[in-house]
Coordinates of N, CA and C in Angstrom, one line a residue:
I1275 N 9.9 -39.9 -13.1 CA 9.2 -38.8 -13.8 C 8.3 -38.1 -12.8
K1276 N 7.5 -38.9 -12.0 CA 6.6 -38.3 -11.1 C 7.3 -37.4 -10.1
K1277 N 8.5 -37.9 -9.6 CA 9.3 -37.1 -8.7 C 9.7 -35.8 -9.3
E1278 N 10.2 -35.8 -10.5 CA 10.6 -34.6 -11.2 C 9.5 -33.6 -11.4
I1279 N 8.3 -34.1 -11.7 CA 7.1 -33.2 -11.9 C 6.8 -32.6 -10.5
N1280 N 6.8 -33.4 -9.5 CA 6.5 -32.8 -8.1 C 7.5 -31.7 -7.7
E1281 N 8.7 -32.0 -8.0 CA 9.8 -31.0 -7.7 C 9.6 -29.7 -8.5
N1282 N 9.2 -29.9 -9.8 CA 9.0 -28.7 -10.6 C 7.8 -27.9 -10.1
V1283 N 6.7 -28.6 -9.8 CA 5.5 -27.9 -9.3 C 5.8 -27.2 -8.0
K1284 N 6.6 -27.8 -7.1 CA 7.0 -27.2 -5.8 C 7.8 -26.0 -6.1
E1285 N 8.8 -26.0 -7.0 CA 9.6 -24.9 -7.3 C 8.8 -23.7 -7.8
I1286 N 7.9 -24.0 -8.8 CA 7.1 -23.0 -9.4 C 6.2 -22.3 -8.3
S1287 N 5.6 -23.1 -7.5 CA 4.7 -22.6 -6.5 C 5.4 -21.8 -5.4
E1288 N 6.6 -22.2 -5.1 CA 7.4 -21.4 -4.1 C 7.8 -20.1 -4.7
R1289 N 8.2 -20.1 -6.0 CA 8.6 -18.9 -6.7 C 7.4 -17.9 -6.7
F1290 N 6.2 -18.4 -7.0 CA 5.0 -17.6 -7.1 C 4.7 -17.0 -5.8
T1291 N 4.7 -17.8 -4.7 CA 4.3 -17.2 -3.4 C 5.3 -16.2 -2.9
S1292 N 6.6 -16.4 -3.2 CA 7.6 -15.5 -2.7 C 7.4 -14.1 -3.4
E1293 N 7.0 -14.2 -4.7 CA 6.8 -12.9 -5.4 C 5.6 -12.2 -4.9
N1294 N 4.6 -12.9 -4.4 CA 3.4 -12.3 -4.0 C 3.2 -12.2 -2.5
K1295 N 4.3 -12.4 -1.7 CA 4.2 -12.2 -0.3 C 4.0 -10.7 0.0
K1296 N 3.4 -10.4 1.2 CA 3.3 -9.0 1.6 C 4.7 -8.4 1.8
K1297 N 4.8 -7.2 1.4 CA 6.1 -6.6 1.6 C 5.9 -5.1 2.1
I1298 N 6.9 -4.7 2.9 CA 6.8 -3.4 3.4 C 7.4 -2.4 2.4
I1299 N 6.7 -1.4 2.1 CA 7.1 -0.4 1.1 C 6.9 1.0 1.7
E1300 N 7.5 2.0 1.0 CA 7.3 3.4 1.3 C 6.8 4.0 0.0
V1301 N 5.7 4.7 0.1 CA 5.1 5.4 -1.1 C 5.1 6.9 -0.8
I1302 N 5.4 7.7 -1.9 CA 5.3 9.1 -1.8 C 4.4 9.6 -2.9
G1303 N 3.4 10.5 -2.5 CA 2.5 10.9 -3.5 C 1.5 12.0 -3.0
T1304 N 0.6 12.4 -3.8 CA -0.4 13.4 -3.4 C -1.8 12.7 -3.2
V1305 N -2.5 13.3 -2.2 CA -3.8 12.8 -1.9 C -4.8 13.1 -3.0
K1306 N -5.6 12.0 -3.4 CA -6.6 12.2 -4.4 C -8.0 12.2 -3.8
S1307 N -8.2 11.4 -2.8 CA -9.5 11.4 -2.2 C -9.4 10.8 -0.8
L1308 N -10.4 11.1 0.0 CA -10.4 10.6 1.4 C -11.8 10.1 1.8
G1309 N -11.8 9.1 2.6 CA -13.1 8.6 3.1 C -13.0 8.0 4.5
W1310 N -13.7 8.5 5.5 CA -13.6 8.0 6.9 C -14.9 7.5 7.3
I1311 N -15.0 6.3 7.8 CA -16.2 5.7 8.3 C -16.2 5.8 9.8
E1312 N -17.0 6.8 10.3 CA -17.0 7.1 11.7 C -17.3 5.9 12.6
K1313 N -18.4 5.2 12.2 CA -18.8 4.1 13.0 C -17.8 3.0 13.2
N1314 N -17.0 2.7 12.1 CA -16.0 1.7 12.2 C -14.6 2.2 12.5
E1315 N -14.5 3.5 12.5 CA -13.2 4.2 12.7 C -12.1 3.7 11.8
I1316 N -12.5 3.6 10.5 CA -11.5 3.3 9.5 C -11.5 4.3 8.4
G1317 N -10.3 4.4 7.7 CA -10.3 5.4 6.6 C -9.6 4.8 5.4
N1318 N -10.0 5.3 4.3 CA -9.4 5.0 3.0 C -8.8 6.3 2.4
I1319 N -7.6 6.3 2.1 CA -6.9 7.5 1.5 C -6.4 7.1 0.2
K1320 N -6.9 7.7 -0.9 CA -6.4 7.4 -2.2 C -5.2 8.4 -2.5
V1321 N -4.1 7.8 -2.9 CA -2.9 8.6 -3.2 C -2.4 8.2 -4.6
N1322 N -2.0 9.3 -5.4 CA -1.4 9.0 -6.6 C 0.1 9.3 -6.4
G1323 N 0.9 8.2 -6.5 CA 2.3 8.4 -6.2 C 3.1 7.1 -6.7
S1324 N 4.3 7.0 -6.2 CA 5.1 5.9 -6.6 C 5.9 5.3 -5.3
I1325 N 6.2 4.0 -5.4 CA 7.0 3.4 -4.4 C 8.4 4.0 -4.5
L1326 N 8.9 4.4 -3.3 CA 10.2 5.0 -3.2 C 11.3 4.1 -4.0
G1327 N 12.0 4.8 -4.8 CA 13.0 4.1 -5.6 C 12.6 3.7 -7.0
T1328 N 11.2 4.0 -7.3 CA 10.7 3.7 -8.6 C 10.1 4.9 -9.2
K1329 N 9.9 4.9 -10.5 CA 9.4 6.2 -11.1 C 7.9 6.0 -11.6
Q1330 N 7.4 4.8 -11.6 CA 6.1 4.6 -12.2 C 5.0 5.1 -11.2
K1331 N 4.2 6.0 -11.7 CA 3.1 6.6 -10.9 C 1.9 5.6 -10.9
L1332 N 1.3 5.4 -9.7 CA 0.2 4.5 -9.6 C -0.8 5.1 -8.5
D1333 N -2.0 4.6 -8.6 CA -3.0 5.0 -7.5 C -2.9 3.9 -6.4
F1334 N -2.7 4.4 -5.2 CA -2.6 3.5 -4.1 C -3.8 3.8 -3.1
I1335 N -4.4 2.7 -2.5 CA -5.4 2.9 -1.5 C -4.7 2.6 -0.2
I1336 N -4.7 3.6 0.7 CA -4.1 3.4 2.0 C -5.2 3.2 3.0
Q1337 N -5.2 2.0 3.7 CA -6.2 1.7 4.6 C -5.7 1.9 6.1
T1338 N -6.4 2.8 6.8 CA -5.9 3.1 8.1 C -7.1 3.2 9.1
N1339 N -6.8 2.8 10.4 CA -7.8 3.0 11.4 C -7.2 3.9 12.5
N1340 N -6.2 4.7 12.0 CA -5.5 5.7 12.9 C -6.0 7.1 12.6
I1341 N -6.8 7.7 13.4 CA -7.4 9.0 13.2 C -6.3 10.1 13.0
D1342 N -5.1 9.9 13.7 CA -4.0 10.8 13.5 C -3.5 10.8 12.1
F1343 N -3.2 9.5 11.6 CA -2.7 9.4 10.2 C -3.8 10.0 9.2
Y1344 N -5.0 9.7 9.5 CA -6.1 10.2 8.6 C -6.1 11.7 8.6
S1345 N -5.9 12.3 9.8 CA -5.9 13.8 9.9 C -4.7 14.4 9.1
I1346 N -3.6 13.7 9.1 CA -2.4 14.2 8.4 C -2.7 14.2 6.9
A1347 N -3.4 13.1 6.4 CA -3.7 13.0 5.0 C -4.8 14.1 4.6
R1348 N -5.7 14.3 5.6 CA -6.8 15.3 5.3 C -6.1 16.7 5.2
D1349 N -5.1 17.0 6.0 CA -4.5 18.3 5.9 C -3.7 18.5 4.6
A1350 N -3.4 17.4 4.0 CA -2.6 17.4 2.7 C -3.5 17.2 1.5
D1351 N -4.8 17.4 1.7 CA -5.8 17.0 0.7 C -5.8 18.0 -0.5
F1352 N -6.3 17.6 -1.6 CA -6.5 18.4 -2.8 C -7.4 19.6 -2.4
P1353 N -7.2 20.8 -2.9 CA -6.3 21.2 -4.1 C -4.9 21.6 -3.7
K1354 N -4.5 21.5 -2.4 CA -3.2 22.0 -2.0 C -2.0 21.2 -2.7
K1355 N -2.3 19.9 -3.0 CA -1.3 19.1 -3.6 C 0.0 18.9 -2.8
I1356 N -0.2 18.8 -1.5 CA 1.0 18.6 -0.6 C 1.3 17.1 -0.6
K1357 N 2.6 16.7 -0.8 CA 3.0 15.3 -0.8 C 3.0 14.7 0.6
I1358 N 2.6 13.4 0.6 CA 2.7 12.7 1.9 C 3.5 11.4 1.6
K1359 N 4.2 11.0 2.7 CA 5.0 9.8 2.6 C 4.4 8.7 3.5
V1360 N 4.2 7.5 3.0 CA 3.5 6.5 3.8 C 4.4 5.2 3.8
K1361 N 4.5 4.6 5.0 CA 5.2 3.3 5.1 C 4.2 2.3 5.6
G1362 N 4.1 1.2 4.9 CA 3.2 0.2 5.3 C 3.4 -1.1 4.5
T1363 N 2.4 -2.0 4.6 CA 2.5 -3.3 4.0 C 1.6 -3.3 2.7
L1364 N 2.3 -3.6 1.6 CA 1.6 -3.8 0.3 C 0.9 -5.1 0.3
I1365 N -0.4 -5.1 0.1 CA -1.2 -6.4 0.0 C -0.9 -7.0 -1.4
P1366 N -0.5 -8.3 -1.5 CA -0.2 -8.9 -2.7 C -1.3 -8.8 -3.8
G1367 N -1.0 -8.5 -5.0 CA -1.9 -8.5 -6.1 C -2.8 -7.3 -6.1
T1368 N -2.5 -6.3 -5.2 CA -3.4 -5.1 -5.1 C -2.5 -3.9 -5.0
K1369 N -3.1 -2.7 -5.0 CA -2.3 -1.5 -4.7 C -2.8 -0.9 -3.4
R1370 N -3.2 -1.8 -2.5 CA -3.7 -1.4 -1.2 C -2.5 -1.5 -0.2
I1371 N -2.4 -0.5 0.7 CA -1.4 -0.5 1.7 C -2.1 -0.5 3.1
S1372 N -1.7 -1.5 3.9 CA -2.3 -1.6 5.2 C -1.2 -1.7 6.2
D1373 N -1.6 -1.8 7.5 CA -0.6 -1.8 8.6 C 0.3 -0.7 8.5
I1374 N -0.2 0.5 8.4 CA 0.6 1.7 8.3 C 1.5 1.9 9.6
T1375 N 2.8 2.1 9.4 CA 3.6 2.4 10.5 C 4.1 3.9 10.5
K1376 N 4.0 4.5 9.4 CA 4.4 5.9 9.3 C 3.6 6.6 8.2
L1377 N 3.1 7.9 8.5 CA 2.5 8.7 7.5 C 2.9 10.1 7.9
A1378 N 3.5 10.8 6.9 CA 3.9 12.2 7.2 C 3.8 13.1 6.0
V1379 N 3.6 14.4 6.2 CA 3.6 15.4 5.1 C 5.1 15.6 4.8
V1380 N 5.4 15.6 3.5 CA 6.7 15.9 3.0 C 6.9 17.4 2.7
Q1381 N 7.8 18.0 3.3 CA 8.0 19.5 3.1 C 8.8 19.8 1.9

């Protein structure tokens, strides 16, 4: 019985961790707000959009320390409502995207 319980616990924990692993996603959406901390050279970009291939709209926080990416987002800022596309790593259990590899304005 003890062996069966251990195997069940292991299976459940493996399933849980695989569902919550960081995954690379692409989000398309419009910029809602921006914040750049000059001293630390990091930026937070709030975007309302959806993961590519899904329809559900969510608010995502994009965390970047790349001034070029931040400038792209600033150029697409409200009230112009220009869409941006972001590729990065979704942090498990959050709507935060870090380790951005691509950020572009969508024409």
